[in-house]
XYZ file of C-alpha atoms in Angstrom:
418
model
C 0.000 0.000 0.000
C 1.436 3.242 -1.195
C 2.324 5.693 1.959
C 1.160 8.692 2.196
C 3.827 11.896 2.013
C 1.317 13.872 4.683
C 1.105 13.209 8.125
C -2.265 12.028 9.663
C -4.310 14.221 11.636
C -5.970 12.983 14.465
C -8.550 15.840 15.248
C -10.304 17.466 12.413
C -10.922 21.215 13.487
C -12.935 22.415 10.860
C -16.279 21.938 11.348
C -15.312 23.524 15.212
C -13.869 26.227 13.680
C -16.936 27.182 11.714
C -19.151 26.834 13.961
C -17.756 28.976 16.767
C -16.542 31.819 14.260
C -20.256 31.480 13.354
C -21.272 32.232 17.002
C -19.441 34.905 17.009
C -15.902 33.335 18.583
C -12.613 34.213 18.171
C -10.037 32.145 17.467
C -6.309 31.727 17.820
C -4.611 30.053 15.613
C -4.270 26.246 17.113
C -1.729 24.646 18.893
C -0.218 21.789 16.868
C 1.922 18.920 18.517
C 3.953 16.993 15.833
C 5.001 13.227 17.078
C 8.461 12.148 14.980
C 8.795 8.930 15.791
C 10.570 5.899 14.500
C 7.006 3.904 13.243
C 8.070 1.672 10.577
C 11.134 -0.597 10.794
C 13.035 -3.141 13.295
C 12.753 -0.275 16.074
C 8.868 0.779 15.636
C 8.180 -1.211 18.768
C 9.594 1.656 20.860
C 8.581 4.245 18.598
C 4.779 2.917 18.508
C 4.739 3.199 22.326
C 5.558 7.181 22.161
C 2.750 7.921 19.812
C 0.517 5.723 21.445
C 0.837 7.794 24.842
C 1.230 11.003 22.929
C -2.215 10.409 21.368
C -3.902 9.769 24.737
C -2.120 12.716 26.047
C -3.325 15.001 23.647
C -7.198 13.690 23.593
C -7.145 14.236 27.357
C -5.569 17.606 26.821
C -8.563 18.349 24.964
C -11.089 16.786 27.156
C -9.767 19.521 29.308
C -10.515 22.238 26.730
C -7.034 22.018 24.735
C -5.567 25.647 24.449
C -7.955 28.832 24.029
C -10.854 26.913 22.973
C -9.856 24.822 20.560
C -8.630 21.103 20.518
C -4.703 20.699 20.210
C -3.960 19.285 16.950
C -1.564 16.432 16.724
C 0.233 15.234 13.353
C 2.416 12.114 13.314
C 5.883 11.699 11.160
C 7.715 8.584 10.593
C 11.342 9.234 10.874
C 11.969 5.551 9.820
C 14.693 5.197 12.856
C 17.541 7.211 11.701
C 18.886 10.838 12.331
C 18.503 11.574 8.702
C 14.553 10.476 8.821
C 14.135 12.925 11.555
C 15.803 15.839 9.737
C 13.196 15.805 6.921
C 10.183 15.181 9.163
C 11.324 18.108 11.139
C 11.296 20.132 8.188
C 7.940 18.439 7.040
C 6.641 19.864 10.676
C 7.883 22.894 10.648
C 6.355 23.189 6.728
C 2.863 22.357 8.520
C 3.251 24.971 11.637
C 3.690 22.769 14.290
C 4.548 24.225 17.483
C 6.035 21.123 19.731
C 7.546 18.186 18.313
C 7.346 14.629 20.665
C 10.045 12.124 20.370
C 11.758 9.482 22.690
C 12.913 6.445 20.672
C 16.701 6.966 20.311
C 19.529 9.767 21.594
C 20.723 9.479 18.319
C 17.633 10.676 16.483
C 17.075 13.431 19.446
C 20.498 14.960 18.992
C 19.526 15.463 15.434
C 16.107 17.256 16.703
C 17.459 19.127 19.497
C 20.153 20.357 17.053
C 17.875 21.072 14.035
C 15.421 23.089 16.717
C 18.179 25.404 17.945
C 19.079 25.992 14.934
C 15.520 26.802 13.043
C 14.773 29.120 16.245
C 18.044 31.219 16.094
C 17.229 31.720 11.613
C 13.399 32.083 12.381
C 12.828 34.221 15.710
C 9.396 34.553 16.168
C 8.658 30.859 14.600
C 10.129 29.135 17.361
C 9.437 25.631 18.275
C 10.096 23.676 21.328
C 11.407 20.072 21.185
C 9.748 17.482 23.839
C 11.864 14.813 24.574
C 9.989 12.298 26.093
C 12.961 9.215 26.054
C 16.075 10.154 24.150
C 18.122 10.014 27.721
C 22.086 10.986 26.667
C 23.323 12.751 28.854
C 24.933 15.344 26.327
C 21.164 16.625 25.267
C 20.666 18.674 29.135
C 24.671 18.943 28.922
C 26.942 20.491 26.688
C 23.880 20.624 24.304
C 20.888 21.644 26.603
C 19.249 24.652 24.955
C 15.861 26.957 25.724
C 13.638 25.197 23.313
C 14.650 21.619 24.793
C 13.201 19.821 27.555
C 13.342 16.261 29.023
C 10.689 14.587 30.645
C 12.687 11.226 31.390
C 15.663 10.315 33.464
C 19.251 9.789 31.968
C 21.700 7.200 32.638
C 23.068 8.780 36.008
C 19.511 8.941 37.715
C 18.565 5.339 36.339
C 22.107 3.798 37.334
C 22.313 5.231 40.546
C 18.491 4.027 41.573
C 18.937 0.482 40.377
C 22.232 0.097 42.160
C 20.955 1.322 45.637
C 17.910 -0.725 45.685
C 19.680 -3.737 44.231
C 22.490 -3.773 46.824
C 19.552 -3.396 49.622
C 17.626 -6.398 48.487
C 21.208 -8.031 48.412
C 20.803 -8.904 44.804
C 24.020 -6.816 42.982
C 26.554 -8.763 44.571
C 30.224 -8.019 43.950
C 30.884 -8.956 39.848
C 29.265 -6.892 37.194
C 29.341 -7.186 33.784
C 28.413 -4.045 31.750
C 26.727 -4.639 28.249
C 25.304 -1.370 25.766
C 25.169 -0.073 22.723
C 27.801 1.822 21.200
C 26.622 5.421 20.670
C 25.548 7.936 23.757
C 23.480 6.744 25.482
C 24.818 3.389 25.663
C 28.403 5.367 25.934
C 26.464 7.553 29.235
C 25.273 3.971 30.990
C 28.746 2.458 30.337
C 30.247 5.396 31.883
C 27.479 5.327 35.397
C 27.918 1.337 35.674
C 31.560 2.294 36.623
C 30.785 5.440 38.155
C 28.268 3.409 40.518
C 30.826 0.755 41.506
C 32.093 2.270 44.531
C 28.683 3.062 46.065
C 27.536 -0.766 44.755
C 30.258 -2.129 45.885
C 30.947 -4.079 42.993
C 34.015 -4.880 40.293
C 33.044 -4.189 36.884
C 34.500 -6.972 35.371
C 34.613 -6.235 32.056
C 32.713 -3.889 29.449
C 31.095 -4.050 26.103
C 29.644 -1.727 23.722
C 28.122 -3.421 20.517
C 26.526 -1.987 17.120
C 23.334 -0.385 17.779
C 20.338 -2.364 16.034
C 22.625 -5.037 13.954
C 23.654 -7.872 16.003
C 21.164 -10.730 15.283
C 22.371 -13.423 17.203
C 24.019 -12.014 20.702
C 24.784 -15.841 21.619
C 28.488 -15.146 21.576
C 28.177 -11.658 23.850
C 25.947 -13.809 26.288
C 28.722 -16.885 26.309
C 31.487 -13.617 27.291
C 29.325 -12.652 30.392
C 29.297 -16.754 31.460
C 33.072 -17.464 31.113
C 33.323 -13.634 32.763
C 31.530 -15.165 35.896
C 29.468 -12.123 36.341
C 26.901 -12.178 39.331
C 24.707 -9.090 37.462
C 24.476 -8.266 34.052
C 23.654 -4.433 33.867
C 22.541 -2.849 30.613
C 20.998 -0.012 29.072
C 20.404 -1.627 26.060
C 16.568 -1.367 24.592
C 14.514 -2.138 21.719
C 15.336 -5.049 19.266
C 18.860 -5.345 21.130
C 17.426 -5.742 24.392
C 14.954 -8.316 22.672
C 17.925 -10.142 21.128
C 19.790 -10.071 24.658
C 16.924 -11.554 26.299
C 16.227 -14.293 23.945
C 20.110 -15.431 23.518
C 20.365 -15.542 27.963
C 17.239 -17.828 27.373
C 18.473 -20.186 24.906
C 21.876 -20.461 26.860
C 20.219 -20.769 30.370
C 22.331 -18.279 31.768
C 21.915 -17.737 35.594
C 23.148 -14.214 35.706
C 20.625 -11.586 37.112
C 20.148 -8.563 34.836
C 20.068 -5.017 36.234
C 18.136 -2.839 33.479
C 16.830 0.247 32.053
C 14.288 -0.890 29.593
C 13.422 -4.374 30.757
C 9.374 -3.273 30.515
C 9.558 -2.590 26.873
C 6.896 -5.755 25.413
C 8.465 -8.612 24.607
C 11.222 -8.941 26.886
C 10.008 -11.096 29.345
C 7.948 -13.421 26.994
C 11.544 -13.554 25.536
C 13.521 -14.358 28.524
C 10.718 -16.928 30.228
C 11.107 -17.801 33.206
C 14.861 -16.695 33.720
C 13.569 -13.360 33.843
C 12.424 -14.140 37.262
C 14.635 -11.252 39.741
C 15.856 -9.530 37.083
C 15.751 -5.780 37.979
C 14.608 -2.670 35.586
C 14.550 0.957 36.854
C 11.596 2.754 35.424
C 9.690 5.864 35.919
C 6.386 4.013 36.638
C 4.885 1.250 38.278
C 1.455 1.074 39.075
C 1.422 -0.927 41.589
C 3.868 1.216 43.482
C 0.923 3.898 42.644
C -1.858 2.086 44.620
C -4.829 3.295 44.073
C -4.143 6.137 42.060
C -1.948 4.188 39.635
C -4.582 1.290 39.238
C -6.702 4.884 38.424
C -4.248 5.835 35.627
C -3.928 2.366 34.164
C -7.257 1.427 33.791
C -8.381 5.026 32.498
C -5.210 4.366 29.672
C -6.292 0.641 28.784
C -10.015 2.120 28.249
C -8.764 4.651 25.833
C -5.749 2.758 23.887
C -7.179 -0.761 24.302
C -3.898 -2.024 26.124
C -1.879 -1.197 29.783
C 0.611 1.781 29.816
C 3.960 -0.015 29.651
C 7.586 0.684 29.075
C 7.724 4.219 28.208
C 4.071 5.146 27.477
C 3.755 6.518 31.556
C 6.526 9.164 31.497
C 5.380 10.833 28.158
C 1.441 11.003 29.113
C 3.412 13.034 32.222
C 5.614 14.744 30.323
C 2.514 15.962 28.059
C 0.966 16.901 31.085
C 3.743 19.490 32.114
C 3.568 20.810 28.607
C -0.518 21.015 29.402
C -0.001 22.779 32.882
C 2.077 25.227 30.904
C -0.501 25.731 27.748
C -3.047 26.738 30.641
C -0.817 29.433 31.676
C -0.036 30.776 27.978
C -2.517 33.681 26.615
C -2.828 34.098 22.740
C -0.563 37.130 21.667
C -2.055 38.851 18.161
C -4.215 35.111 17.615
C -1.449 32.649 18.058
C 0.880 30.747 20.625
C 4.118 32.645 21.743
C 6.532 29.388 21.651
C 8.800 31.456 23.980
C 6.131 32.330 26.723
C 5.240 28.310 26.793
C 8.851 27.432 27.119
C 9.015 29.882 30.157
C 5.810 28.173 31.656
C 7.654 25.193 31.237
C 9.959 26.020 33.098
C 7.734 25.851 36.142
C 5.705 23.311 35.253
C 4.374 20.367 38.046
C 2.293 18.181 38.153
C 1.461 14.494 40.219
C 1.891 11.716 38.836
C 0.547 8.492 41.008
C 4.367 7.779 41.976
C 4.627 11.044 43.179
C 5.934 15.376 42.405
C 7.051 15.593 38.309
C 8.613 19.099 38.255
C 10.795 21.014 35.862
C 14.217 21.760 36.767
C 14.790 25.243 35.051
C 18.605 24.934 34.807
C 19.081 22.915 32.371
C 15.412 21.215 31.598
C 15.806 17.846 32.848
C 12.091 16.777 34.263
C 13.150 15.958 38.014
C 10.640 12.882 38.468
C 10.086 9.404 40.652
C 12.320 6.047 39.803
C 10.392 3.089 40.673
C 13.085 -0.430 41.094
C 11.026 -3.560 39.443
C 12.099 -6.641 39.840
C 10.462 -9.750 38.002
C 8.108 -11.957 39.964
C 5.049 -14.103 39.500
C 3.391 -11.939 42.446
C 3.461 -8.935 40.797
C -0.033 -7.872 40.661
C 0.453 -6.651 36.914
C 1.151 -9.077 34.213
C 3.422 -8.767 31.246
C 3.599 -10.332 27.575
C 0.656 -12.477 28.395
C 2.753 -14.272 31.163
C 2.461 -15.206 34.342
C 5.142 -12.369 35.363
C 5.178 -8.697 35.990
C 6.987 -5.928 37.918
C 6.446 -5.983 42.097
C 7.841 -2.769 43.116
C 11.281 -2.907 45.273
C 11.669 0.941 46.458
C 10.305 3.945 44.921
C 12.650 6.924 44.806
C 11.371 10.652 44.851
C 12.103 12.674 42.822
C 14.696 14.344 44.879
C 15.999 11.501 45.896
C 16.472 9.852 42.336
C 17.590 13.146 41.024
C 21.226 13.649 40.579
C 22.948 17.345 39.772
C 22.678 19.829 36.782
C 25.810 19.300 34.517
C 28.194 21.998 34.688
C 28.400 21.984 30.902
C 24.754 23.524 30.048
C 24.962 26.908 30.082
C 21.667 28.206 29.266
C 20.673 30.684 27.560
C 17.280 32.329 27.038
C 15.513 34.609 25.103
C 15.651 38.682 26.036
């Protein structure tokens, strides 16, 4: 079936439109939320998770009266998993007036936004747009390259490490040999770099490290049969999509007893891949529901209603995100009938709101989302279920967001508009 060169739009305004400039309304120009996302290809199970959670974001932002009126538009891009996708469908957004753009799946692919953005908004003041990163966690993107128009509503390697190694060490499940496993850009460069960083508050050896091709080892039997002969008591990886998949599904076949520490061990598919080894592996995530009680059962069941399936994996820390971006919108007033980009990146800035794992607030030096880290591990008692298994994630500890939150990088120096 031939694609379509367009993006899809998900609310169609016109018939609104005409009937409240009938009655008399008027109307600002309407907010428009562009999701670039990697949909199609060997990493679209990540990618399909972000739009999924943008989408219910965005209909409850507009159950809530979207912005001045009128719904919030969203339009969806495929940037087909690579830097050079994104590029174009940035261009394609900015072509179509879109105000935000949403993406998560990949550092790689947000270094390319965050670097298009800052560049489009010093050539086109006035026609600014902000970049919502909702997953791409390097370290470098609320570092060296934080800028005004970016902000992350996720953790990064350094929070994530540091909460999966304290709660692992106090349900004596680290122990003393670690083997560090991730993909060979920056992200998987950032969690290479906190595995060793951790190791004196662990207590642990790192005894030995590997950084792979991102997205092109198909058989990881050989990189499994390394951490065996390494006699590693935990495995700990930041690796995610199809590699994690891989990872999972080689440690099965080979029966190996070592207990993974991970980042992105919710993502579908993982456990059904690992069976029943995946029993005390560890993840550190920004949700759990159960760790919610009755306010996360709240959330969950209110998202399966609306999407036809549980929030998992990343889906709970972008409907948050979106949220912040919402509590912002609220505070924004149309200037001369449209949205002042700049104003809602200052609202940002401030932006809180609670999540059912506790405070999400914005940290205004360098716009890293200061937010909860819930420590999963595996178990048949969980009380939710994943990949149609008889496993899930029972909470460990649950972090604040002060407590998960480590400091602003000296190397963003901010800068914002006069």
């Amino acid at each position: 079936m031939k694609k379509s060169k367009r993006p899809s739009t998900l609310f169609n305004l016109a018939a609104l439109a005409a009937a409240c400039l009938a009655s008399g309304g008027a109307l600002a120009d309407p907010v428009k939320i562009g999701v670039i996302e990697t949909l199609s290809g060997p990493q679209a199970a990540s990618g399909l998770t972000y739009r999924a959670a943008a989408r219910y974001a965005v209909e409850r932002m507009n159950a809530e009266g979207g912005w001045n009126g009128q719904p919030v538009q969203l339009l969806e891009y495929d940037n087909q998993g690579g830097p050079g996708g994104a590029a174009d469908k940035l261009k394609a957004a900015v072509a179509d007036g879109v105000h935000i753009v949403v993406q998560g799946a990949s550092s790689a692919v947000g270094g390319q936004i965050t670097e298009d953005v800052r560049k489009h908004n010093l050539r086109n003041p006035g026609k600014e747009i902000i970049y919502v990163n909702v997953g791409a966690e390097a370290l470098e993107l609320t570092g060296e390259k934080c800028h005004f128009h970016h902000f992350r509503f996720s953790g990064n390697a350094q929070v994530r490490t540091k909460a999966l190694v304290l709660a692992m060490k106090q349900a004596n499940a680290l122990g003393s040999r670690v083997y560090s496993i991730n993909q060979n850009y920056s992200w998987g460069q950032d969690m290479e770099q906190a595995i060793v960083d951790n190791a004196q508050l662990g207590g642990y050896q790192v005894v030995e490290k590997t950084l792979h091709d991102v997205n092109k080892i198909q058989d990881f039997a050989p990189y499994v049969a390394k951490i065996g002969a390494a006699k590693a008591d935990t495995v700990m990886t930041g690796n995610w999509s199809n590699d994690l998949l891989l990872l999972m599904k080689a440690t099965k076949a080979a029966g190996l007893k070592a207990r993974f520490g991970t980042i992105f061990l919710d993502q579908p598919g993982n456990i059904g891949n690992a069976g029943d080894l995946a029993i005390g592996h560890f993840v550190a995530h920004t949700f759990n529901p159960e760790a919610g009680g009755a306010e996360g059962e709240r959330f969950v069941n209110d998202y399966k209603a609306k999407t036809g399936h549980l929030p998992v994996a990343t889906e709970p820390q972008t409907v948050f995100g979106m949220a912040m971006v919402a509590d912002a919108l609220k505070r924004v007033k149309p200037e001369g009938g449209k949205l002042n980009v700049n104003q809602l990146a200052k609202a940002m800035e401030s932006s809180r709101v609670k999540t059912p794992n506790g405070e999400m607030t914005m940290r205004a030096a360098d716009h890293q989302a200061l937010l909860p880290i819930v420590v999963s591990t595996v178990a048949k008692d969980a009380k939710y279920k994943a990949d149609d298994t008889d496993m899930g994630f029972k909470p460990v500890k649950l972090f604040s967001a002060a407590e998960a939150a480590t400091p602003a990088q000296a190397s963003c120096k901010m800068q914002r508009p006069s």
